[in-house]
């Protein structure tokens, strides 16, 4: 790889690469992100490579290994370009046949995606309901780009925004463009990115300025940032380069959690390639811009996603927040002015420069522009990453893109924003999602986790789960957050085990309010959201636990009993499944649960096909 | 000079003054626990919270760390502040009921008698005074924080005596919670004053007091 020393050389290279890729050959695209690899993508890649060689198709069929496309439910899947044929859940044998069919230009009808509602086979990815309703600005690039090949990114128009600005742009224009686009921080708080940059650009730069990419994604059930890091690391590098051009920063740091080995690997490769090509380092593309990016691995503390704690962690100290002011933009890492943005925010920057602020701002609502990636998980048919325009209703996301509930149990609520977010009940699913509407509803946008829960989920139990998470993950520096989460968890534990009192419920509410009010950092200030939002929408469930000693959803073990009703036909499935041998009964006769032995694990209920196990 | 108003009274202070210092100038009482003159502000106990700003943007901040800003409107005893303060003191009483400092604060600010939580007997509030004392005043840094969340604690590396610890006792001197430590966990002997009758061993040996403890607890460490 030869270093590029001038803008002209870069443009020549880009033109040449674009011609190379425009041959219009069919290309087999296989996503191989962490999630795809876990479901066997590596095997099907091996089969695809072997088949292409054995059938002498190397000149006729291309193969591209990319990052996550988003449809996790259907992993490992294969996309055939340029038509866009989509094959879900591909096995090794199927892969061999798919290669053969692509070689002949055929489509294998029997392997195509089958719509659960209509039963029809759908060939093209863009016609599948899961993809059809999305606006895939960022995830769409994941399909096009091989993350470990920088030329691939450049051929798809990568680094063109940077080259154009280095040639003719002024830093102030970039900031103006980002401000006009209305981009807000995708990490959760939603601070306008343009304003943050402007503040950084205005700072005295004698000691140097730092840009940080916050990739410490710690919410349970959220993995949007991982998908972008693994699938398109150069978009982040380009975003940070544009930020450096705009603000005059010379140092960059990507703070990524060590639990993302593939993301780290792809980032290291991408940084290395960008450095070799002269896109990072001194005098980038022969201009006066100098910028380099360091990779710092986080040791797995949730609180290090908070910006002041993150900075301390980068400095090598204990990850503890401090009260602002001074803001990081005034005094950040080692005293240098620092701007911290989320992965998704950085990835949006090249897009804004390429599309233009006005075009970008056309998508979204009045105060929230562009798209947002959500990780749709839980009791839903189509789990995966969905990228939707701001302002889409929860109903559309859950029922149209997500395909509704996983089984016959209706959906009760969605939880957005991870442990700091709140639950929104099904009656409020007409809510248009943006930063402000979610905050009004008692939740937050957060980094974009969206956990769908059905009627078999106990909301008190959910609050308890998150409070347990938070009492472990609170840094422990400020007393209110540390002791407050412990005490909230204690009260919730009492309530779910049938020891709760109405006085405790009132204490819980007061305590939650004080923790929200008086905590030092964002973690503590949002730590009560799971409690407050479930109290707001599901108070009757709390009261049922306390007054009637009953768990309406049938989850809290101390408050439920399992019985077998007359639907039982004596198949014996529950008897086999019971770990305590608490179920007795003759074959083809109704069975019976011995309460003394029952440990209320719920295995019998989950294996019963006839709805014969009741929970009360 | 920076002009701000505290509880409706205007005050001008030098740049770099904290809200706490400004309020003290005017004589407004703000309870503090983890704050001590001579140590860097830490802002962890949250007892000193005050309300700043107005309307929906009003928020609580710790006054010991928040710098005075031009035009800032501060309320040190609003409904919201009092509610938070009371809850924090109740939380402290629930965990460290034996601490004289906490008891005094609870009776002075809010007249709190009881609390709605399960009673615990912890001997540390993790206010960090000892850690800062050791590092900033004794120039040692023998103790520090470890762990996070409910597992956070203060101690020496690997829980063995640190090489740089001079057993000066500064940590115990500033501690608001562990004044009873010298009774070796025998509460019935608490504050017996018996140790005051013993001559400090260090006086005999060095002709000088060599630790911070007052009264001397006859630790006998200096005999070694």
PDB file of C-alpha atoms in Angstrom, chain A residues 399-558:
ATOM      1  CA  UNK A 399     -45.390  -4.596  14.609  1.00  0.00           C
ATOM      2  CA  UNK A 400     -44.349  -3.862  11.042  1.00  0.00           C
ATOM      3  CA  UNK A 401     -40.578  -4.090  11.073  1.00  0.00           C
ATOM      4  CA  UNK A 402     -40.374  -6.361  14.076  1.00  0.00           C
ATOM      5  CA  UNK A 403     -43.241  -8.551  12.892  1.00  0.00           C
ATOM      6  CA  UNK A 404     -45.144  -8.444  16.177  1.00  0.00           C
ATOM      7  CA  UNK A 405     -44.900 -10.819  19.118  1.00  0.00           C
ATOM      8  CA  UNK A 406     -42.772 -13.924  19.005  1.00  0.00           C
ATOM      9  CA  UNK A 407     -45.674 -16.229  19.860  1.00  0.00           C
ATOM     10  CA  UNK A 408     -49.352 -15.839  20.721  1.00  0.00           C
ATOM     11  CA  UNK A 409     -48.719 -13.798  23.897  1.00  0.00           C
ATOM     12  CA  UNK A 410     -49.477 -10.129  23.228  1.00  0.00           C
ATOM     13  CA  UNK A 411     -46.841  -7.451  23.669  1.00  0.00           C
ATOM     14  CA  UNK A 412     -47.075  -5.435  26.855  1.00  0.00           C
ATOM     15  CA  UNK A 413     -44.325  -2.830  26.710  1.00  0.00           C
ATOM     16  CA  UNK A 414     -40.999  -1.839  25.227  1.00  0.00           C
ATOM     17  CA  UNK A 415     -38.019  -0.784  27.261  1.00  0.00           C
ATOM     18  CA  UNK A 416     -35.836   1.804  25.558  1.00  0.00           C
ATOM     19  CA  UNK A 417     -32.485   3.228  26.524  1.00  0.00           C
ATOM     20  CA  UNK A 418     -31.063   0.342  28.544  1.00  0.00           C
ATOM     21  CA  UNK A 419     -30.797   0.465  32.334  1.00  0.00           C
ATOM     22  CA  UNK A 420     -31.120   4.240  32.276  1.00  0.00           C
ATOM     23  CA  UNK A 421     -34.274   4.154  30.221  1.00  0.00           C
ATOM     24  CA  UNK A 422     -37.840   3.367  30.976  1.00  0.00           C
ATOM     25  CA  UNK A 423     -40.712   1.173  29.901  1.00  0.00           C
ATOM     26  CA  UNK A 424     -43.359   2.392  27.518  1.00  0.00           C
ATOM     27  CA  UNK A 425     -46.655   0.449  27.650  1.00  0.00           C
ATOM     28  CA  UNK A 426     -48.436  -0.894  24.567  1.00  0.00           C
ATOM     29  CA  UNK A 427     -51.189   1.695  24.992  1.00  0.00           C
ATOM     30  CA  UNK A 428     -48.606   4.389  24.175  1.00  0.00           C
ATOM     31  CA  UNK A 429     -47.252   2.711  21.053  1.00  0.00           C
ATOM     32  CA  UNK A 430     -48.463   5.582  18.892  1.00  0.00           C
ATOM     33  CA  UNK A 431     -45.630   7.632  20.326  1.00  0.00           C
ATOM     34  CA  UNK A 432     -43.361   9.056  17.653  1.00  0.00           C
ATOM     35  CA  UNK A 433     -39.828   8.270  18.672  1.00  0.00           C
ATOM     36  CA  UNK A 434     -37.440  11.147  19.081  1.00  0.00           C
ATOM     37  CA  UNK A 435     -35.301  12.547  21.892  1.00  0.00           C
ATOM     38  CA  UNK A 436     -37.980  14.782  23.352  1.00  0.00           C
ATOM     39  CA  UNK A 437     -41.011  12.518  23.072  1.00  0.00           C
ATOM     40  CA  UNK A 438     -39.192   9.664  24.793  1.00  0.00           C
ATOM     41  CA  UNK A 439     -38.042  11.917  27.605  1.00  0.00           C
ATOM     42  CA  UNK A 440     -41.613  13.121  28.037  1.00  0.00           C
ATOM     43  CA  UNK A 441     -42.821   9.548  28.266  1.00  0.00           C
ATOM     44  CA  UNK A 442     -40.392   8.945  31.135  1.00  0.00           C
ATOM     45  CA  UNK A 443     -37.786   7.069  29.152  1.00  0.00           C
ATOM     46  CA  UNK A 444     -34.741   8.144  27.169  1.00  0.00           C
ATOM     47  CA  UNK A 445     -33.447   7.557  23.676  1.00  0.00           C
ATOM     48  CA  UNK A 446     -30.265   6.173  25.151  1.00  0.00           C
ATOM     49  CA  UNK A 447     -27.904   4.568  22.737  1.00  0.00           C
ATOM     50  CA  UNK A 448     -30.799   2.705  21.119  1.00  0.00           C
ATOM     51  CA  UNK A 449     -31.627  -0.504  22.917  1.00  0.00           C
ATOM     52  CA  UNK A 450     -35.238  -1.543  22.482  1.00  0.00           C
ATOM     53  CA  UNK A 451     -36.335  -4.541  24.489  1.00  0.00           C
ATOM     54  CA  UNK A 452     -39.801  -5.858  23.702  1.00  0.00           C
ATOM     55  CA  UNK A 453     -41.689  -7.491  26.553  1.00  0.00           C
ATOM     56  CA  UNK A 454     -44.858  -9.536  26.440  1.00  0.00           C
ATOM     57  CA  UNK A 455     -47.604 -10.243  28.964  1.00  0.00           C
ATOM     58  CA  UNK A 456     -45.482 -12.958  30.552  1.00  0.00           C
ATOM     59  CA  UNK A 457     -43.027 -10.323  31.763  1.00  0.00           C
ATOM     60  CA  UNK A 458     -43.423  -8.946  35.267  1.00  0.00           C
ATOM     61  CA  UNK A 459     -42.647  -5.231  35.316  1.00  0.00           C
ATOM     62  CA  UNK A 460     -41.544  -5.271  38.948  1.00  0.00           C
ATOM     63  CA  UNK A 461     -39.146  -8.033  38.054  1.00  0.00           C
ATOM     64  CA  UNK A 462     -37.844  -5.952  35.149  1.00  0.00           C
ATOM     65  CA  UNK A 463     -37.249  -2.994  37.453  1.00  0.00           C
ATOM     66  CA  UNK A 464     -35.490  -5.306  39.878  1.00  0.00           C
ATOM     67  CA  UNK A 465     -33.268  -6.694  37.142  1.00  0.00           C
ATOM     68  CA  UNK A 466     -32.117  -3.241  36.060  1.00  0.00           C
ATOM     69  CA  UNK A 467     -31.653  -2.065  39.620  1.00  0.00           C
ATOM     70  CA  UNK A 468     -29.468  -5.081  40.310  1.00  0.00           C
ATOM     71  CA  UNK A 469     -27.433  -4.246  37.245  1.00  0.00           C
ATOM     72  CA  UNK A 470     -27.059  -0.644  38.349  1.00  0.00           C
ATOM     73  CA  UNK A 471     -26.079  -1.375  41.931  1.00  0.00           C
ATOM     74  CA  UNK A 472     -23.195  -3.404  40.541  1.00  0.00           C
ATOM     75  CA  UNK A 473     -22.299  -0.889  37.871  1.00  0.00           C
ATOM     76  CA  UNK A 474     -22.649   2.366  39.786  1.00  0.00           C
ATOM     77  CA  UNK A 475     -19.086   3.536  40.314  1.00  0.00           C
ATOM     78  CA  UNK A 476     -19.829   4.016  44.008  1.00  0.00           C
ATOM     79  CA  UNK A 477     -18.291   7.455  44.280  1.00  0.00           C
ATOM     80  CA  UNK A 478     -21.399   9.413  45.040  1.00  0.00           C
ATOM     81  CA  UNK A 479     -23.372   8.261  48.014  1.00  0.00           C
ATOM     82  CA  UNK A 480     -26.869   8.795  46.640  1.00  0.00           C
ATOM     83  CA  UNK A 481     -26.323   6.640  43.583  1.00  0.00           C
ATOM     84  CA  UNK A 482     -24.470   3.847  45.361  1.00  0.00           C
ATOM     85  CA  UNK A 483     -26.676   3.559  48.417  1.00  0.00           C
ATOM     86  CA  UNK A 484     -29.821   4.622  46.566  1.00  0.00           C
ATOM     87  CA  UNK A 485     -29.593   1.851  43.971  1.00  0.00           C
ATOM     88  CA  UNK A 486     -28.816  -0.653  46.734  1.00  0.00           C
ATOM     89  CA  UNK A 487     -31.827   0.392  48.751  1.00  0.00           C
ATOM     90  CA  UNK A 488     -34.121   0.473  45.724  1.00  0.00           C
ATOM     91  CA  UNK A 489     -32.967  -2.999  44.809  1.00  0.00           C
ATOM     92  CA  UNK A 490     -33.597  -4.114  48.379  1.00  0.00           C
ATOM     93  CA  UNK A 491     -37.154  -2.781  48.387  1.00  0.00           C
ATOM     94  CA  UNK A 492     -37.883  -4.304  44.969  1.00  0.00           C
ATOM     95  CA  UNK A 493     -36.559  -7.588  46.245  1.00  0.00           C
ATOM     96  CA  UNK A 494     -38.939  -7.366  49.188  1.00  0.00           C
ATOM     97  CA  UNK A 495     -41.858  -6.619  46.902  1.00  0.00           C
ATOM     98  CA  UNK A 496     -41.156  -9.467  44.492  1.00  0.00           C
ATOM     99  CA  UNK A 497     -40.754 -11.947  47.315  1.00  0.00           C
ATOM    100  CA  UNK A 498     -44.021 -10.996  48.973  1.00  0.00           C
ATOM    101  CA  UNK A 499     -42.640  -9.067  51.930  1.00  0.00           C
ATOM    102  CA  UNK A 500     -43.425  -5.614  50.552  1.00  0.00           C
ATOM    103  CA  UNK A 501     -45.613  -3.032  52.234  1.00  0.00           C
ATOM    104  CA  UNK A 502     -47.408   0.010  50.850  1.00  0.00           C
ATOM    105  CA  UNK A 503     -45.124   2.227  52.958  1.00  0.00           C
ATOM    106  CA  UNK A 504     -42.147   0.699  51.204  1.00  0.00           C
ATOM    107  CA  UNK A 505     -43.702   1.525  47.868  1.00  0.00           C
ATOM    108  CA  UNK A 506     -43.934   5.147  48.900  1.00  0.00           C
ATOM    109  CA  UNK A 507     -40.340   5.122  50.147  1.00  0.00           C
ATOM    110  CA  UNK A 508     -39.289   3.598  46.832  1.00  0.00           C
ATOM    111  CA  UNK A 509     -40.912   6.400  44.910  1.00  0.00           C
ATOM    112  CA  UNK A 510     -39.425   9.131  47.094  1.00  0.00           C
ATOM    113  CA  UNK A 511     -36.002   7.553  46.998  1.00  0.00           C
ATOM    114  CA  UNK A 512     -36.144   7.160  43.217  1.00  0.00           C
ATOM    115  CA  UNK A 513     -36.949  10.840  42.890  1.00  0.00           C
ATOM    116  CA  UNK A 514     -34.043  11.867  45.121  1.00  0.00           C
ATOM    117  CA  UNK A 515     -31.569   9.604  43.321  1.00  0.00           C
ATOM    118  CA  UNK A 516     -32.654  11.203  40.048  1.00  0.00           C
ATOM    119  CA  UNK A 517     -32.305  14.683  41.520  1.00  0.00           C
ATOM    120  CA  UNK A 518     -29.171  14.557  43.592  1.00  0.00           C
ATOM    121  CA  UNK A 519     -26.797  12.151  41.834  1.00  0.00           C
ATOM    122  CA  UNK A 520     -23.539  13.384  40.433  1.00  0.00           C
ATOM    123  CA  UNK A 521     -23.466  11.980  36.924  1.00  0.00           C
ATOM    124  CA  UNK A 522     -25.769  10.771  34.194  1.00  0.00           C
ATOM    125  CA  UNK A 523     -25.738   7.219  35.456  1.00  0.00           C
ATOM    126  CA  UNK A 524     -27.245   8.136  38.804  1.00  0.00           C
ATOM    127  CA  UNK A 525     -29.542  10.761  37.387  1.00  0.00           C
ATOM    128  CA  UNK A 526     -31.176   8.198  35.129  1.00  0.00           C
ATOM    129  CA  UNK A 527     -30.807   5.195  37.425  1.00  0.00           C
ATOM    130  CA  UNK A 528     -34.322   5.572  38.776  1.00  0.00           C
ATOM    131  CA  UNK A 529     -35.964   5.601  35.359  1.00  0.00           C
ATOM    132  CA  UNK A 530     -36.727   1.852  35.371  1.00  0.00           C
ATOM    133  CA  UNK A 531     -38.507   2.246  38.712  1.00  0.00           C
ATOM    134  CA  UNK A 532     -40.223   5.538  37.990  1.00  0.00           C
ATOM    135  CA  UNK A 533     -41.486   4.555  34.545  1.00  0.00           C
ATOM    136  CA  UNK A 534     -42.825   1.184  35.653  1.00  0.00           C
ATOM    137  CA  UNK A 535     -44.475   2.872  38.639  1.00  0.00           C
ATOM    138  CA  UNK A 536     -45.999   5.396  36.311  1.00  0.00           C
ATOM    139  CA  UNK A 537     -47.526   2.915  33.887  1.00  0.00           C
ATOM    140  CA  UNK A 538     -47.779  -0.320  35.862  1.00  0.00           C
ATOM    141  CA  UNK A 539     -48.530   0.748  39.410  1.00  0.00           C
ATOM    142  CA  UNK A 540     -51.312  -1.826  39.644  1.00  0.00           C
ATOM    143  CA  UNK A 541     -48.725  -4.578  39.211  1.00  0.00           C
ATOM    144  CA  UNK A 542     -46.720  -3.285  42.156  1.00  0.00           C
ATOM    145  CA  UNK A 543     -49.919  -3.086  44.205  1.00  0.00           C
ATOM    146  CA  UNK A 544     -50.935  -6.610  43.232  1.00  0.00           C
ATOM    147  CA  UNK A 545     -47.573  -7.851  44.518  1.00  0.00           C
ATOM    148  CA  UNK A 546     -48.012  -6.027  47.805  1.00  0.00           C
ATOM    149  CA  UNK A 547     -51.741  -6.181  48.547  1.00  0.00           C
ATOM    150  CA  UNK A 548     -52.725  -9.508  47.037  1.00  0.00           C
ATOM    151  CA  UNK A 549     -49.316 -11.193  47.261  1.00  0.00           C
ATOM    152  CA  UNK A 550     -49.782 -12.106  43.628  1.00  0.00           C
ATOM    153  CA  UNK A 551     -47.625 -11.689  40.522  1.00  0.00           C
ATOM    154  CA  UNK A 552     -50.029 -10.962  37.633  1.00  0.00           C
ATOM    155  CA  UNK A 553     -47.513 -12.025  34.986  1.00  0.00           C
ATOM    156  CA  UNK A 554     -46.626 -15.219  36.798  1.00  0.00           C
ATOM    157  CA  UNK A 555     -42.907 -14.547  37.120  1.00  0.00           C
ATOM    158  CA  UNK A 556     -41.980 -13.850  40.739  1.00  0.00           C
ATOM    159  CA  UNK A 557     -41.342 -17.265  42.196  1.00  0.00           C
ATOM    160  CA  UNK A 558     -42.374 -16.579  45.753  1.00  0.00           C
TER     161      UNK A 558
END
